[in-house]
mmCIF file of C-alpha atoms and ligand atoms in Angstrom:
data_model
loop_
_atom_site.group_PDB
_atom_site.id
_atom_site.type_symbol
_atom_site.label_atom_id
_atom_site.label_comp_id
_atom_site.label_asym_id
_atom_site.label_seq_id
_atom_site.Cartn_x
_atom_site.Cartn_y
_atom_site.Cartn_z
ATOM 1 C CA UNK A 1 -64.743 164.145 -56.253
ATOM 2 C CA UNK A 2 -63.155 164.151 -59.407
ATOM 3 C CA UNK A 3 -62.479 161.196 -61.099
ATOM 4 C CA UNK A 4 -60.046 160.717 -64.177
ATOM 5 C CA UNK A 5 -59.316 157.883 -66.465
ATOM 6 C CA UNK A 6 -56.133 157.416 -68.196
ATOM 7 C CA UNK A 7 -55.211 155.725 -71.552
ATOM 8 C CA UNK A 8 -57.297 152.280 -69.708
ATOM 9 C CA UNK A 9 -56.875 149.161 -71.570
ATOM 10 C CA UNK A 10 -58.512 145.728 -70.778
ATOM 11 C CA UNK A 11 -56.821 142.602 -72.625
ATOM 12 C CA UNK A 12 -58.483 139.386 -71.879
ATOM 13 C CA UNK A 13 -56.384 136.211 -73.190
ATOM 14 C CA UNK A 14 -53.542 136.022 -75.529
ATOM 15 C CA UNK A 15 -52.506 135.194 -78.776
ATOM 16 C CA UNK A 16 -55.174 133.900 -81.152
ATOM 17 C CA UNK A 17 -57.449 134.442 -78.238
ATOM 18 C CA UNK A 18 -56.638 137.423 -77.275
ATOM 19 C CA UNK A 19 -59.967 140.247 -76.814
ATOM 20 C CA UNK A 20 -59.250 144.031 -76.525
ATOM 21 C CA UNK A 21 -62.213 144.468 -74.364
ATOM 22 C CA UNK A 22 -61.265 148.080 -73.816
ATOM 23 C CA UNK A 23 -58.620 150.328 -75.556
ATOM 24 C CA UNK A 24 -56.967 153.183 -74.602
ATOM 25 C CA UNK A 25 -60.315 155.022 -72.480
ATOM 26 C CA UNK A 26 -59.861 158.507 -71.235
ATOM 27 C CA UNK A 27 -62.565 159.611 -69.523
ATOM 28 C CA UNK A 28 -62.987 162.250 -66.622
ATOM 29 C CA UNK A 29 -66.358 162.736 -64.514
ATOM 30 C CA UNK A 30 -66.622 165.383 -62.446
ATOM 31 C CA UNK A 31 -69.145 165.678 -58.857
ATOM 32 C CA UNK A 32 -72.739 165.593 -60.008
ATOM 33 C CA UNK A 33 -72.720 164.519 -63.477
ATOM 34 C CA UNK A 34 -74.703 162.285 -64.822
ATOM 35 C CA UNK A 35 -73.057 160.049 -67.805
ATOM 36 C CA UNK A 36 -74.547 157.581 -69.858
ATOM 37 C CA UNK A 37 -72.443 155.480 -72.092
ATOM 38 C CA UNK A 38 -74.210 153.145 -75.088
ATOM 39 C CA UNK A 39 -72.857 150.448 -76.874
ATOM 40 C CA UNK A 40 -73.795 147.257 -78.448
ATOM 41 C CA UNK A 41 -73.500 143.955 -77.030
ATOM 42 C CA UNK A 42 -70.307 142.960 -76.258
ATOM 43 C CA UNK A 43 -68.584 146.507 -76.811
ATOM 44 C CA UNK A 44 -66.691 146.880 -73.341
ATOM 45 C CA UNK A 45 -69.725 148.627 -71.301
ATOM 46 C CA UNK A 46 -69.487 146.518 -68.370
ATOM 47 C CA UNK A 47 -65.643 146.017 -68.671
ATOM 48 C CA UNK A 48 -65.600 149.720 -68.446
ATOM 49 C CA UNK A 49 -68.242 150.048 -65.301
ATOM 50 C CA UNK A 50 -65.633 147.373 -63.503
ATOM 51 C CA UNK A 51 -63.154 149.231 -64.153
ATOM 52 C CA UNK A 52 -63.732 152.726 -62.991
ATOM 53 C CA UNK A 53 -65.546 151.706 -59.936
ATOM 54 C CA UNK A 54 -62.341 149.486 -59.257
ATOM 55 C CA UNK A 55 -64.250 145.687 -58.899
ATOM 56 C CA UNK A 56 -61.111 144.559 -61.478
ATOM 57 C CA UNK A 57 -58.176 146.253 -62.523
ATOM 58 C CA UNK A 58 -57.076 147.046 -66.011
ATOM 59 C CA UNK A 59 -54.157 145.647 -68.191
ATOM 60 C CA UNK A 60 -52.901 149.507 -68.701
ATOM 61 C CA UNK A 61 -53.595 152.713 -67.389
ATOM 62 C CA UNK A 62 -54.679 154.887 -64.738
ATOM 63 C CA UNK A 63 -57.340 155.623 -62.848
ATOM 64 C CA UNK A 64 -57.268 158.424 -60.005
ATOM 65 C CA UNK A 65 -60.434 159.544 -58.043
ATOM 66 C CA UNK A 66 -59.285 163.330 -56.789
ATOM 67 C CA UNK A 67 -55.917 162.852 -57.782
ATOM 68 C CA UNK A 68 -55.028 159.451 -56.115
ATOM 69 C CA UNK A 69 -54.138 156.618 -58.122
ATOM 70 C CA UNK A 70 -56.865 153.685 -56.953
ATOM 71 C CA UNK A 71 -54.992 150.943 -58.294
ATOM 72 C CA UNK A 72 -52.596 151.115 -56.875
ATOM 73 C CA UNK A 73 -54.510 150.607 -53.076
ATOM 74 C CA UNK A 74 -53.997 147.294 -51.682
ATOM 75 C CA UNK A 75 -56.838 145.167 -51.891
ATOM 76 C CA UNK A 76 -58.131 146.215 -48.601
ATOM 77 C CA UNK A 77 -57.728 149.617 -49.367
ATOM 78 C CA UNK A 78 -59.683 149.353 -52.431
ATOM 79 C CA UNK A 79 -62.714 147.463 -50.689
ATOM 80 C CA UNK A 80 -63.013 150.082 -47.919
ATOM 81 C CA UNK A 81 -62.403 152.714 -50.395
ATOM 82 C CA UNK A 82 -65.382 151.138 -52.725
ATOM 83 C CA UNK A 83 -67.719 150.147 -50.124
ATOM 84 C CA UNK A 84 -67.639 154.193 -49.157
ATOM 85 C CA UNK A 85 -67.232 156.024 -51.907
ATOM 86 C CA UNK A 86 -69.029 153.722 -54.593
ATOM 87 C CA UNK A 87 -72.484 152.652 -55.663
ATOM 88 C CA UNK A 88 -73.239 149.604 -58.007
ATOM 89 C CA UNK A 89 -76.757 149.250 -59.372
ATOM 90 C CA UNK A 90 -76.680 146.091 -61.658
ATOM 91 C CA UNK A 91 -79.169 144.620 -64.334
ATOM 92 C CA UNK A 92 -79.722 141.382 -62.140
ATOM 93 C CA UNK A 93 -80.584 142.897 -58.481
ATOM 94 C CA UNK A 94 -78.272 140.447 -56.587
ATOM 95 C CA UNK A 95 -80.625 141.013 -53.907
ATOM 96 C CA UNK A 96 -80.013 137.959 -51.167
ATOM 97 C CA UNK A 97 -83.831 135.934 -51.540
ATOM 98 C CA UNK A 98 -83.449 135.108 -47.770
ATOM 99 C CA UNK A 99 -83.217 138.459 -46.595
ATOM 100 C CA UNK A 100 -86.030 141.155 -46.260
ATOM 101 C CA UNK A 101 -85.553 144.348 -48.518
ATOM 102 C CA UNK A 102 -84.744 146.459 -45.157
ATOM 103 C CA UNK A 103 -81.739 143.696 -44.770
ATOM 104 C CA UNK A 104 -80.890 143.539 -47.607
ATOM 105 C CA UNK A 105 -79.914 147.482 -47.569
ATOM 106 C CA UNK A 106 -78.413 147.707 -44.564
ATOM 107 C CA UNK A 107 -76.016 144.680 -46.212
ATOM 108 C CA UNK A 108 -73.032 147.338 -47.397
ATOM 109 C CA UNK A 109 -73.057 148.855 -43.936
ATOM 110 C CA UNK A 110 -73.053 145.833 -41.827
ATOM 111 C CA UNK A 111 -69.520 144.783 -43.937
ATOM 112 C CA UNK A 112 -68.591 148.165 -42.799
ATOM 113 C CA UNK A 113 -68.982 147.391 -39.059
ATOM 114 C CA UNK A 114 -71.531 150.784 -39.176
ATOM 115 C CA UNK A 115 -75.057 151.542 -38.085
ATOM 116 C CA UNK A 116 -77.893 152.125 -40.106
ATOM 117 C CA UNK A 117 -79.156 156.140 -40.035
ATOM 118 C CA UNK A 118 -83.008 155.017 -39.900
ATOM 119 C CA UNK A 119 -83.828 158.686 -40.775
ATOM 120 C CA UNK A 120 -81.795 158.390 -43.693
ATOM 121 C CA UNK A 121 -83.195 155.042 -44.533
ATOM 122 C CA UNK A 122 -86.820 156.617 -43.951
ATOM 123 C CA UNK A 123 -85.435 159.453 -46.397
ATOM 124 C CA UNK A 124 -84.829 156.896 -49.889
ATOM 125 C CA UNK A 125 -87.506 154.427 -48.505
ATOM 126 C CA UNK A 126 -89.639 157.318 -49.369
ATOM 127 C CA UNK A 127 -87.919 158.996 -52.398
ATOM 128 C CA UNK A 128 -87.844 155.106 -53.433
ATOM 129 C CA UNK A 129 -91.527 154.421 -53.362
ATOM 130 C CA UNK A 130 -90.298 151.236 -50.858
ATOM 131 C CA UNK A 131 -91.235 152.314 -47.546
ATOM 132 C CA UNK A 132 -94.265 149.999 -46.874
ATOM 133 C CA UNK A 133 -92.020 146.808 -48.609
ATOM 134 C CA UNK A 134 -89.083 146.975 -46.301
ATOM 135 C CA UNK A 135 -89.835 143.653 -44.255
ATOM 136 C CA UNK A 136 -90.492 142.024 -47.499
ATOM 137 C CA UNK A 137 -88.602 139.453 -49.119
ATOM 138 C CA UNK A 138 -87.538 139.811 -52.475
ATOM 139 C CA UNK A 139 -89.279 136.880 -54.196
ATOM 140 C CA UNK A 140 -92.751 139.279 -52.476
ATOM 141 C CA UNK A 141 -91.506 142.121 -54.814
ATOM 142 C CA UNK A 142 -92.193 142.878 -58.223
ATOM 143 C CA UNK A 143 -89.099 143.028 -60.660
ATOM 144 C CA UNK A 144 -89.543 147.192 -60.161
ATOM 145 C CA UNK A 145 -89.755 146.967 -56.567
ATOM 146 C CA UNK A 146 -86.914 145.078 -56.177
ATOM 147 C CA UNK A 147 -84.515 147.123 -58.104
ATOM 148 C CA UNK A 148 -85.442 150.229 -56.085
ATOM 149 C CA UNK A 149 -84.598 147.734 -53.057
ATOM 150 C CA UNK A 150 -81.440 147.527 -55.112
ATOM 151 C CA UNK A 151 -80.968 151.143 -55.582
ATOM 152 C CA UNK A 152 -81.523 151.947 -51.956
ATOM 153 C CA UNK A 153 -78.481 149.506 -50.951
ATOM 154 C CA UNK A 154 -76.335 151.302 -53.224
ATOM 155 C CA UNK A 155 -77.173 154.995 -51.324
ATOM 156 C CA UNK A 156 -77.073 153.526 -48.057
ATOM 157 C CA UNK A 157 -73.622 154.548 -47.332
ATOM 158 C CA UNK A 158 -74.028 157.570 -48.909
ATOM 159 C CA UNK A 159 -71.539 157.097 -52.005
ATOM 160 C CA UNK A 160 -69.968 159.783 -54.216
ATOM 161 C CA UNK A 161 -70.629 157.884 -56.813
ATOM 162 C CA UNK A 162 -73.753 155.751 -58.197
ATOM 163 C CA UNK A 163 -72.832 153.028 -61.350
ATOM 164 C CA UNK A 164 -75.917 151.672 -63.082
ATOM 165 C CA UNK A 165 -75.017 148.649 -65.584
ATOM 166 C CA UNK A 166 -78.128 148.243 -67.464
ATOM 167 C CA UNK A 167 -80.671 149.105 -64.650
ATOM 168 C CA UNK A 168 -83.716 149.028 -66.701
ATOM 169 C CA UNK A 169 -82.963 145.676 -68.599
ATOM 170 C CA UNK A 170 -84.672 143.419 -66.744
ATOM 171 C CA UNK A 171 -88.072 145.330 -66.391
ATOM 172 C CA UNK A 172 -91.100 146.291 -68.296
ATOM 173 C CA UNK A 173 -90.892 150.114 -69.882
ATOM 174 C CA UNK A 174 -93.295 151.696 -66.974
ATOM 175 C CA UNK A 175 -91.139 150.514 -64.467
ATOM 176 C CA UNK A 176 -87.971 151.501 -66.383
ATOM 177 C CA UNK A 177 -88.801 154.913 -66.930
ATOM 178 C CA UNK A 178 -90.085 154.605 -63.358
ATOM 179 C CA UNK A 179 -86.902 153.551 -61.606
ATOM 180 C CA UNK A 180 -84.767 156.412 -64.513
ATOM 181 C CA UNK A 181 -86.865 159.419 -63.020
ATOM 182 C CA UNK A 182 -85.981 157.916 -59.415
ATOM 183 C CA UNK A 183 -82.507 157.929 -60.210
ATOM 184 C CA UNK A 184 -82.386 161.158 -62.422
ATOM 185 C CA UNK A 185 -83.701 162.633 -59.159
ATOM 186 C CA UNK A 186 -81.143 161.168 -57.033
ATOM 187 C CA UNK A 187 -78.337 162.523 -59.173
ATOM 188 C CA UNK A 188 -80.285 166.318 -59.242
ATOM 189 C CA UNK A 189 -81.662 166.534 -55.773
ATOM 190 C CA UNK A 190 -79.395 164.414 -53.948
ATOM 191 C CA UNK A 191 -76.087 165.828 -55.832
ATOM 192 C CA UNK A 192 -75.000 162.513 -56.298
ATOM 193 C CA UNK A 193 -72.618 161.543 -59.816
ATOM 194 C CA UNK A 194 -74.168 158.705 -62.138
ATOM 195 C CA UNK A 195 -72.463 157.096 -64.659
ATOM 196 C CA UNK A 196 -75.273 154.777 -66.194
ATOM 197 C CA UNK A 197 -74.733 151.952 -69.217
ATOM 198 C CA UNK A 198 -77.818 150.887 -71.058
ATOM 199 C CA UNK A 199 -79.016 150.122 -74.072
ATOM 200 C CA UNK A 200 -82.088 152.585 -74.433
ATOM 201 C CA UNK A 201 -81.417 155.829 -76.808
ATOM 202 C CA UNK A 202 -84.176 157.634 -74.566
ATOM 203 C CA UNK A 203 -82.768 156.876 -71.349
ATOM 204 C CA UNK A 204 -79.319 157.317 -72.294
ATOM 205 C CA UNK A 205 -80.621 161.060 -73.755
ATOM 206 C CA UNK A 206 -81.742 161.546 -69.779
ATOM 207 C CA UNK A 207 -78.082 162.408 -69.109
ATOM 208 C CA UNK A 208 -76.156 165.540 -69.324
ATOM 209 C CA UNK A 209 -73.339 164.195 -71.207
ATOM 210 C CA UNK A 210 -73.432 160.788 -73.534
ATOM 211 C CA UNK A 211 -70.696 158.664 -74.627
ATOM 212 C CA UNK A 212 -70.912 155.591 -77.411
ATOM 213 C CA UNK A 213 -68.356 152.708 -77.024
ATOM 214 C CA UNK A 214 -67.664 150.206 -79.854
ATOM 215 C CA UNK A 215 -65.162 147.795 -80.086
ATOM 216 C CA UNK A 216 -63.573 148.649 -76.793
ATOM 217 C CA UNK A 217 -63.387 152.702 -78.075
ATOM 218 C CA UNK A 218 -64.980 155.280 -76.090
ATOM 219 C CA UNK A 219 -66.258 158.073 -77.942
ATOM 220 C CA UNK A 220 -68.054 161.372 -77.152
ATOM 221 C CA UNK A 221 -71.451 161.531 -78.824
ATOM 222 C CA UNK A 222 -71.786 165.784 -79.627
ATOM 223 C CA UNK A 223 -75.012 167.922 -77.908
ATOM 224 C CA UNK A 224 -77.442 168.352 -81.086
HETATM 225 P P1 ADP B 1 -70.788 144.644 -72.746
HETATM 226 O O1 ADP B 1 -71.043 144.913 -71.299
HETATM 227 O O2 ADP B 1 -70.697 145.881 -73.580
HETATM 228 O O3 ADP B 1 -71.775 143.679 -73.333
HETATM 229 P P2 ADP B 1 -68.334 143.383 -71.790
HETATM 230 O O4 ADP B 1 -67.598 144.521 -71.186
HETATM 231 O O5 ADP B 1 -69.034 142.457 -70.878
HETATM 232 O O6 ADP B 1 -69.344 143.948 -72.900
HETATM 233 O O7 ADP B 1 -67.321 142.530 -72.685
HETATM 234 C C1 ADP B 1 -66.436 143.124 -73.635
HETATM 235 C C2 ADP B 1 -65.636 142.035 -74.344
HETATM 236 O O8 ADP B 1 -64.746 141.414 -73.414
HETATM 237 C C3 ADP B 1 -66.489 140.904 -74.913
HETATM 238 O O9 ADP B 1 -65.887 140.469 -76.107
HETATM 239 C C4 ADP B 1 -66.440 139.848 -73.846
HETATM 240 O O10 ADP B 1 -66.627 138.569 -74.402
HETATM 241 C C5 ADP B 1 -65.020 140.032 -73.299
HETATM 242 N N1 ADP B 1 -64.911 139.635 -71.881
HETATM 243 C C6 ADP B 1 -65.552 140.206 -70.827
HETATM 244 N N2 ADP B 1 -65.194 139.632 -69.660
HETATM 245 C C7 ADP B 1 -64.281 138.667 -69.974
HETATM 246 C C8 ADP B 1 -63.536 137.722 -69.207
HETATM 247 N N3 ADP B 1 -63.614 137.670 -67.872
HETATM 248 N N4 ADP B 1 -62.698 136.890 -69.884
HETATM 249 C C9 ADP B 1 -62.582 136.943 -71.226
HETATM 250 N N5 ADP B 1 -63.260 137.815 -71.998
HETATM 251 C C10 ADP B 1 -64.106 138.677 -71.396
HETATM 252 MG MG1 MG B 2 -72.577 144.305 -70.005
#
């Protein structure tokens, strides 16, 4: 899966209130890279996260995942396309509280009218350190525990693609750097791509290629 960004723009409002959230991104990620991008608050991080994983589309531009043009899918098209092809691990969990954590997972396949692989389950139970939690609710979880929950929902359907907006930034630093060797070992062993936003100079130095954005401009940042 290759994935290419075109020349995206975001404009939010008009006139005196108009916000260049993002301007003019090109960006391409190739299968089994691991991106982070850095920026401070308010840059365009999550704008761009929306954006290449198609939850919203942008004011210009193009996006193409192995050479077809995703906005341009009807909205149907786009959900099915998303729901297989594309992982979201967000800062808040958005786990459902009335749902154990094995629900909870099987959530993007049951929207998919498919059946839960229970070896596969077994598989990133394990590799998630979540195995002996999965008929727990989330408010019986700790804040780490329930973004591996999290992170297990986004691999369930076994996605191309994983994108991490802020992952770490609701948890203590042990369970941080925790949950960023889980996923660094996702991306190597499982081949998976991650794009990942955060805030963190180490963990965005965990990646193989690292991008700053400020002001809605995407820049490279050079290997030292
Ligand atoms: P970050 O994730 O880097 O903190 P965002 O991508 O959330 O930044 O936001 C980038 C800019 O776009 C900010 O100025 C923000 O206020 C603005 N913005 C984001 N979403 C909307 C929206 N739905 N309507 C209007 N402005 C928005
Ligand atoms: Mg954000």
């Amino acid at each position: 899966m290759l994935i290419k960004a075109n020349q995206i723009s975001k404009i939010y409002g008009s006139g005196e209130n108009k916000i260049v959230a993002l301007n003019k991104v090109n960006l391409e990620i190739a299968a089994g890279d691991f991106i982070s991008i850095m920026g401070p608050s308010g840059s365009g991080k999550s704008t761009l996260l929306h954006l290449l994983s198609g939850l919203d589309k942008p004011t210009a531009g193009s996006l193409t995942y192995d050479g077809k043009e995703i906005y341009s899918f009807s909205d149907k098209e786009l959900s099915a396309f998303r729901r297989q092809s594309i992982g979201f691990i967000f800062q808040q969990f958005n786990l459902l509280p009335v749902l154990t954590a094995k629900e909870n997972i099987e959530m993007p396949l049951l929207l998919d009218k498919k059946k839960m692989d229970e070896n596969y389950l077994k598989e990133i139970s394990d590799l998630l350190g979540i195995s002996d939690r999965l008929t727990h609710l989330p408010h019986e979880l700790s804040g780490g525990q329930q973004q591996r929950v999290a992170i297990a929902r986004a691999l369930i359907a076994k996605p191309d693609i994983i994108f991490a907006d802020e992952p770490t930034g609701n948890l203590d630093s042990k369970s941080g750097s925790q949950v960023m060797k889980i996923l660094k070992n996702i991306q190597r062993k499982m081949g998976r791509t991650l794009v990942l936003i955060t805030h963190d100079n180490d963990i965005a130095s965990m990646a193989e290629r690292r991008f700053v954005i400020v002001d809605g401009i995407l820049s490279k940042v050079m290997a030292k």
